[in-house]
Short mmCIF file of C-alpha atoms in Angstrom, two decimals:
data_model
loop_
_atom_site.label_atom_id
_atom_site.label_comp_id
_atom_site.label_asym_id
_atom_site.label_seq_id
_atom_site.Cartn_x
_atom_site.Cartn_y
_atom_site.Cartn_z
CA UNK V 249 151.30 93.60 49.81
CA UNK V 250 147.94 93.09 51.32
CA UNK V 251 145.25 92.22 49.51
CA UNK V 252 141.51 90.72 49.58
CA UNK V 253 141.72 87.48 48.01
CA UNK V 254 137.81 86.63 47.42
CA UNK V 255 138.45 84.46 45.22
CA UNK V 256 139.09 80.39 45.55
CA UNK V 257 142.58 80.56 44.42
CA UNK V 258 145.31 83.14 43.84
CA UNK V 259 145.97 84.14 40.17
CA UNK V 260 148.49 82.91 38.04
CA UNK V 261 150.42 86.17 36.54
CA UNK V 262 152.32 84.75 33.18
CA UNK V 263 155.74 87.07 32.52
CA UNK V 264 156.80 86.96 29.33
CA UNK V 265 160.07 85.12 28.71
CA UNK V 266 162.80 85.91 26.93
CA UNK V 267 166.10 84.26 25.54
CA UNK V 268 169.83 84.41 26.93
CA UNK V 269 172.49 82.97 24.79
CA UNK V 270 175.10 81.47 26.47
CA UNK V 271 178.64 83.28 25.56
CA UNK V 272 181.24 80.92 27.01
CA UNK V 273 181.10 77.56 28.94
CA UNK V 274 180.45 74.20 28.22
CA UNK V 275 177.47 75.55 25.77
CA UNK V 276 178.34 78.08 23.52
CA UNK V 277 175.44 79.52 21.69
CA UNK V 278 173.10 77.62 24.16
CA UNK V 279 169.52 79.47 24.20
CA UNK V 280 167.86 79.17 27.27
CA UNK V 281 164.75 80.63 28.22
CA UNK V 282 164.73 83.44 31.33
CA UNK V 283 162.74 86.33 33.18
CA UNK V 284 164.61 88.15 36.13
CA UNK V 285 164.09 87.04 39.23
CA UNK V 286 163.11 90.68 40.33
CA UNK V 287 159.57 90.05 38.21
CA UNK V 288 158.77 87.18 40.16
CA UNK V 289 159.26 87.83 43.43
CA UNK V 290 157.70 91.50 42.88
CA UNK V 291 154.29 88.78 41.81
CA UNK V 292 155.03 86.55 44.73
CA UNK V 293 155.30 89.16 47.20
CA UNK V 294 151.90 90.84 46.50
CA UNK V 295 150.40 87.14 46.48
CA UNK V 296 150.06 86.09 42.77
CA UNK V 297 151.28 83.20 41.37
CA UNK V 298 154.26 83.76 38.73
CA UNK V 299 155.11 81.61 35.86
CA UNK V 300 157.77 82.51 33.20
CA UNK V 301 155.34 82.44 29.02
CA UNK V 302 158.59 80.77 27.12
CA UNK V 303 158.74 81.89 23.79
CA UNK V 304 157.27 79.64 21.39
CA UNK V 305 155.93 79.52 17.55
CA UNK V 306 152.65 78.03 17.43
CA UNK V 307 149.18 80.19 17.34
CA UNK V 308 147.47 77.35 18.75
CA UNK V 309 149.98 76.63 21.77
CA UNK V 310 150.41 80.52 22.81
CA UNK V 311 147.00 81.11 23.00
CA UNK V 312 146.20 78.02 25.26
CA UNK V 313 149.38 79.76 27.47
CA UNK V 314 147.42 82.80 27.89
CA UNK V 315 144.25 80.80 28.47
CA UNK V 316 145.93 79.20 31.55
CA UNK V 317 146.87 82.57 32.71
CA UNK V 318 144.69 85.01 34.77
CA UNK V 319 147.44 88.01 33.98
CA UNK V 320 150.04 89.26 31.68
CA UNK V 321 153.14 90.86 32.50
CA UNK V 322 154.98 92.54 29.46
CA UNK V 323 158.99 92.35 30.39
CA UNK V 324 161.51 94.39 29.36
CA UNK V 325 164.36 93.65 27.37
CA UNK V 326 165.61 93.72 23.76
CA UNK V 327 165.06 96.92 21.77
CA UNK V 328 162.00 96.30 19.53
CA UNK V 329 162.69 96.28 15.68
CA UNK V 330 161.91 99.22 14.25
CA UNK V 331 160.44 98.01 10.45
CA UNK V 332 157.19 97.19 12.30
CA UNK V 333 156.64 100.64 12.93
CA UNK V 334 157.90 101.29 8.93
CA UNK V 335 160.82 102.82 9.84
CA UNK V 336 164.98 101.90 9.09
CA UNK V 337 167.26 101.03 11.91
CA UNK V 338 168.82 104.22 13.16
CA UNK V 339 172.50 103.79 14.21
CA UNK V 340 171.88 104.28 17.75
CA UNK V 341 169.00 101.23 17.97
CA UNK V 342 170.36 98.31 20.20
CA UNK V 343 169.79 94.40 20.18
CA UNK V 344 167.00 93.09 18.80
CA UNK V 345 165.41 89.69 18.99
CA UNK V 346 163.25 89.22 16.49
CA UNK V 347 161.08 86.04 17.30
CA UNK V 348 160.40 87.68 20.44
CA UNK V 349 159.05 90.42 19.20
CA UNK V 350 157.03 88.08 17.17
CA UNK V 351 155.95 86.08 20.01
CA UNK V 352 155.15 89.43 22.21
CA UNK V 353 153.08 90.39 19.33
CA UNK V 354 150.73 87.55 19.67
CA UNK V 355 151.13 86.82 23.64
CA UNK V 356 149.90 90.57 23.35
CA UNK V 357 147.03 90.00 20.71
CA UNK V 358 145.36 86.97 22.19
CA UNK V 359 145.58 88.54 26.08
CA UNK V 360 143.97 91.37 24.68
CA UNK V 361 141.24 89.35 22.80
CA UNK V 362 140.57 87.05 26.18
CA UNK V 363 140.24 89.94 28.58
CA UNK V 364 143.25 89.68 30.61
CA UNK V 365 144.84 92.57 32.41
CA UNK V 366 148.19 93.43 31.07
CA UNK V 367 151.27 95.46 32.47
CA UNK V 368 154.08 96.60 30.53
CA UNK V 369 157.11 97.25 31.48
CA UNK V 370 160.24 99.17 29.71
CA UNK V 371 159.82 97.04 26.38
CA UNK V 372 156.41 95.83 27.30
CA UNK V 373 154.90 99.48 27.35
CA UNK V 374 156.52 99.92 24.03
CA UNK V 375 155.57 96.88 22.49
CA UNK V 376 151.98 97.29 23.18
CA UNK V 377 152.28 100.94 21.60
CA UNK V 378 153.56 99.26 18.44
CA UNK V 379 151.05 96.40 18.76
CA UNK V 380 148.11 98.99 18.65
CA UNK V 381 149.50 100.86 15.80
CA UNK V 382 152.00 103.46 17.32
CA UNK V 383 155.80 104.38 17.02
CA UNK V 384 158.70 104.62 19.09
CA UNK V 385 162.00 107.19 19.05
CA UNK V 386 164.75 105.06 18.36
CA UNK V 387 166.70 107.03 20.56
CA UNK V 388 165.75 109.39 22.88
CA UNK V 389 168.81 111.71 21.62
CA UNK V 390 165.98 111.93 18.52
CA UNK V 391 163.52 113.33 20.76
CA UNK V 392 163.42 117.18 20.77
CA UNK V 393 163.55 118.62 24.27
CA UNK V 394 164.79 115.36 26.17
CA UNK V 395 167.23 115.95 28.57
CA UNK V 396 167.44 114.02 31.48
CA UNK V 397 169.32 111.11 31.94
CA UNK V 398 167.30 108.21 31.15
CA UNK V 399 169.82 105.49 31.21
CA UNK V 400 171.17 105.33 34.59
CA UNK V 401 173.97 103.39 35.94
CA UNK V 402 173.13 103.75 39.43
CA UNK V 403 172.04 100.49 41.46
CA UNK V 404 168.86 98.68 39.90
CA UNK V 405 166.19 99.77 42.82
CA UNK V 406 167.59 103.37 43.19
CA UNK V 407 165.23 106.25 41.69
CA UNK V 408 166.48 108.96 39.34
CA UNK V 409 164.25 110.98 37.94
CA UNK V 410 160.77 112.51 38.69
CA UNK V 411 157.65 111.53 37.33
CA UNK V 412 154.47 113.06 36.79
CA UNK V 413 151.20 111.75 37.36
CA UNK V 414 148.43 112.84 35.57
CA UNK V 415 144.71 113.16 37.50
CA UNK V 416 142.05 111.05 36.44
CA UNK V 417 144.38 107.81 34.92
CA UNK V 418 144.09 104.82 36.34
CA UNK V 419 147.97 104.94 37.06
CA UNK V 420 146.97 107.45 39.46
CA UNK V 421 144.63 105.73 41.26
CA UNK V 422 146.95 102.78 41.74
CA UNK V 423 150.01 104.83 43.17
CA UNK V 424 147.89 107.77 44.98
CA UNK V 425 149.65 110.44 43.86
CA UNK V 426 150.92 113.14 41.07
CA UNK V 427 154.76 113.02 41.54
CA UNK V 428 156.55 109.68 41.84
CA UNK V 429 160.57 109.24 41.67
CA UNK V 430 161.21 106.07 39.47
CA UNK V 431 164.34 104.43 38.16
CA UNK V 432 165.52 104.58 35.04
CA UNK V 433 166.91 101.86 32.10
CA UNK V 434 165.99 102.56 28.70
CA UNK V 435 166.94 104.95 25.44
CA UNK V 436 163.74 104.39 23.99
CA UNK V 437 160.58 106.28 24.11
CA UNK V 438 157.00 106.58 22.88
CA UNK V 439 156.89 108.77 20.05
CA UNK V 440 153.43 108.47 18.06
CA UNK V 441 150.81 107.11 20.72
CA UNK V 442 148.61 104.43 19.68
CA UNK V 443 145.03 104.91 19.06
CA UNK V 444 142.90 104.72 22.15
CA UNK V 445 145.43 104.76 24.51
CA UNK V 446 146.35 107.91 26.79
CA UNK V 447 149.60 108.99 28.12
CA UNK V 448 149.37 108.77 32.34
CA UNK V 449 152.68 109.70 33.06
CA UNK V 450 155.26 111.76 31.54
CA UNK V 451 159.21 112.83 33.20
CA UNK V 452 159.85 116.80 32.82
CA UNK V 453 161.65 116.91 29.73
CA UNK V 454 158.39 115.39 27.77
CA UNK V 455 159.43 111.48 27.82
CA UNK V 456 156.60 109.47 27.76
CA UNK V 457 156.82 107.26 31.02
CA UNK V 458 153.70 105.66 31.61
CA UNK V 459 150.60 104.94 28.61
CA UNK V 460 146.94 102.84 29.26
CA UNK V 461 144.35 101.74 27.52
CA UNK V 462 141.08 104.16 27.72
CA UNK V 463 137.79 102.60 29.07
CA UNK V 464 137.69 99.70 31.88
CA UNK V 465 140.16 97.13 30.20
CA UNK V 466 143.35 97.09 32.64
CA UNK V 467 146.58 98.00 30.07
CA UNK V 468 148.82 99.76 31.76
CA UNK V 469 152.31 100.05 29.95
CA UNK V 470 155.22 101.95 32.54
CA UNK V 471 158.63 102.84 31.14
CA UNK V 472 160.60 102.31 34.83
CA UNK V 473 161.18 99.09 36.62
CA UNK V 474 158.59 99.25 39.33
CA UNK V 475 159.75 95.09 39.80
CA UNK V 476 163.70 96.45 40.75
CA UNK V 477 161.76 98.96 43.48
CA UNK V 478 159.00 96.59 45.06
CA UNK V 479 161.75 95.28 48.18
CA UNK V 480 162.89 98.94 48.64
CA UNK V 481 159.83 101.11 47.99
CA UNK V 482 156.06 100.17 49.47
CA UNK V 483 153.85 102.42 46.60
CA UNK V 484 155.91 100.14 43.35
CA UNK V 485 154.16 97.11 44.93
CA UNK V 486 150.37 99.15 44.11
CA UNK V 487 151.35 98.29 40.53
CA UNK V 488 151.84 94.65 40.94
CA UNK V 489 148.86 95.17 43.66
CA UNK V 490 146.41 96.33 40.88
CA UNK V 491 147.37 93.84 38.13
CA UNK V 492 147.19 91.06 40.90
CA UNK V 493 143.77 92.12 42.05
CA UNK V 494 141.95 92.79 38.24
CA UNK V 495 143.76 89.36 37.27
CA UNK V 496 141.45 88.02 40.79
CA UNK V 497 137.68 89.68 39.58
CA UNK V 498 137.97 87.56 36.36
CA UNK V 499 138.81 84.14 37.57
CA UNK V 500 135.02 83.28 38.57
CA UNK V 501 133.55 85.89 36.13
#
């Protein structure tokens, strides 16, 4: 990635963390605190600074973590719980981790509130549907009209699927065009769309692949992996690019 830094420093890009429990070894049911590696060096490559937001309780101590941050990076992961969208677990809903969706909540709230540009990814575009008051399809088998194969098993960085742009998003702007071919890890999906938000992107059978915020604030939510593509495909680092580059206008501002 090359990009204008006009700025004195390069921004610091917080990813949100989550938790992996150990299963065997010396520590049993030992929580430590994780991103994958692919999110950072997708930020380091396009010249941001990355540092892993560990989840924590405290109001006062999460919003001084976004303060020290210039951008947000929504990971994926665990499926979000579906009672804060008012709805029962369906049988088909995976893992959930409850204080993270918690903690995304309010990582999610208070970048919002101080202005920071925010990308989503997988769980992170869902979460901030749910955050701003929208719903997700438990499983995509729930979704009339979905077909394709949205769970792939093929290598991380190899794209599945075809997506389509739509004219006029900002999602456009950053990847130039009106057809992309993503991967695909998730059996999830946007269902009711939260209120001022847009959907950018969408795969043939309907599936909601790519959301934003409308007016200038940069809140991009994608439902691939762009950070498994960046090493293999040039146009998934424009994503990184953009967030990178917004995070840069606001450091001085």
């Amino acid at each position: 990635c090359n990009i204008n830094m006009t700025t004195k420093r390069k921004p610091i890009i917080g990813i949100s963390g989550s938790l992996l429990v150990d299963s065997g070894g010396v520590f049993p049911g030992y929580q430590r605190a994780y991103v994958n590696n692919d999110y950072i060096q997708s930020v380091a490559m396009c010249k941001g600074v990355p540092y892993i937001v560990p989840i924590i309780e405290e109001d006062e101590l999460i919003k001084e973590q976004v303060a020290n941050i210039d951008g947000l990076i929504l990971s994926g992961g665990h499926d979000i719980n579906p009672l804060l969208w008012s709805e029962e677990p369906h049988y088909k809903l995976g893992e959930i981790l409850s204080e993270r969706d918690t903690y995304d909540f309010k990582l999610f709230e208070f970048a919002l509130e101080m202005k920071k540009p925010i990308l989503g990814i997988c769980r992170g575009e869902q979460l901030i549907n749910v955050a701003e008051g929208g719903s997700l399809y438990q499983d995509l088998s729930l979704m009339e009209g979905s077909y394709i194969k949205h769970n792939q098993q093929d290598v991380p960085s190899m794209p599945t699927h075809t997506v389509e742009i739509k004219e006029g998003t900002k999602l456009h702007g950053i990847l130039g065009e009106k057809t992309v071919l993503t991967n695909s890890f998730h059996h999830i999906g946007v269902n009711k769309l939260a209120k001022g938000y847009i959907v950018s992107a969408t795969s043939k059978d309907g599936v909601v692949e790519a959301i934003e915020k409308e007016g200038e604030d940069f809140v991009i939510g994608v439902q691939w992996h762009p950070e498994m593509m960046t090493k293999s495909y040039d146009k998934m680092q424009n994503i990184f690019k953009a967030l990178i580059e917004e995070a840069s206008k606001k450091i001085y501002r």
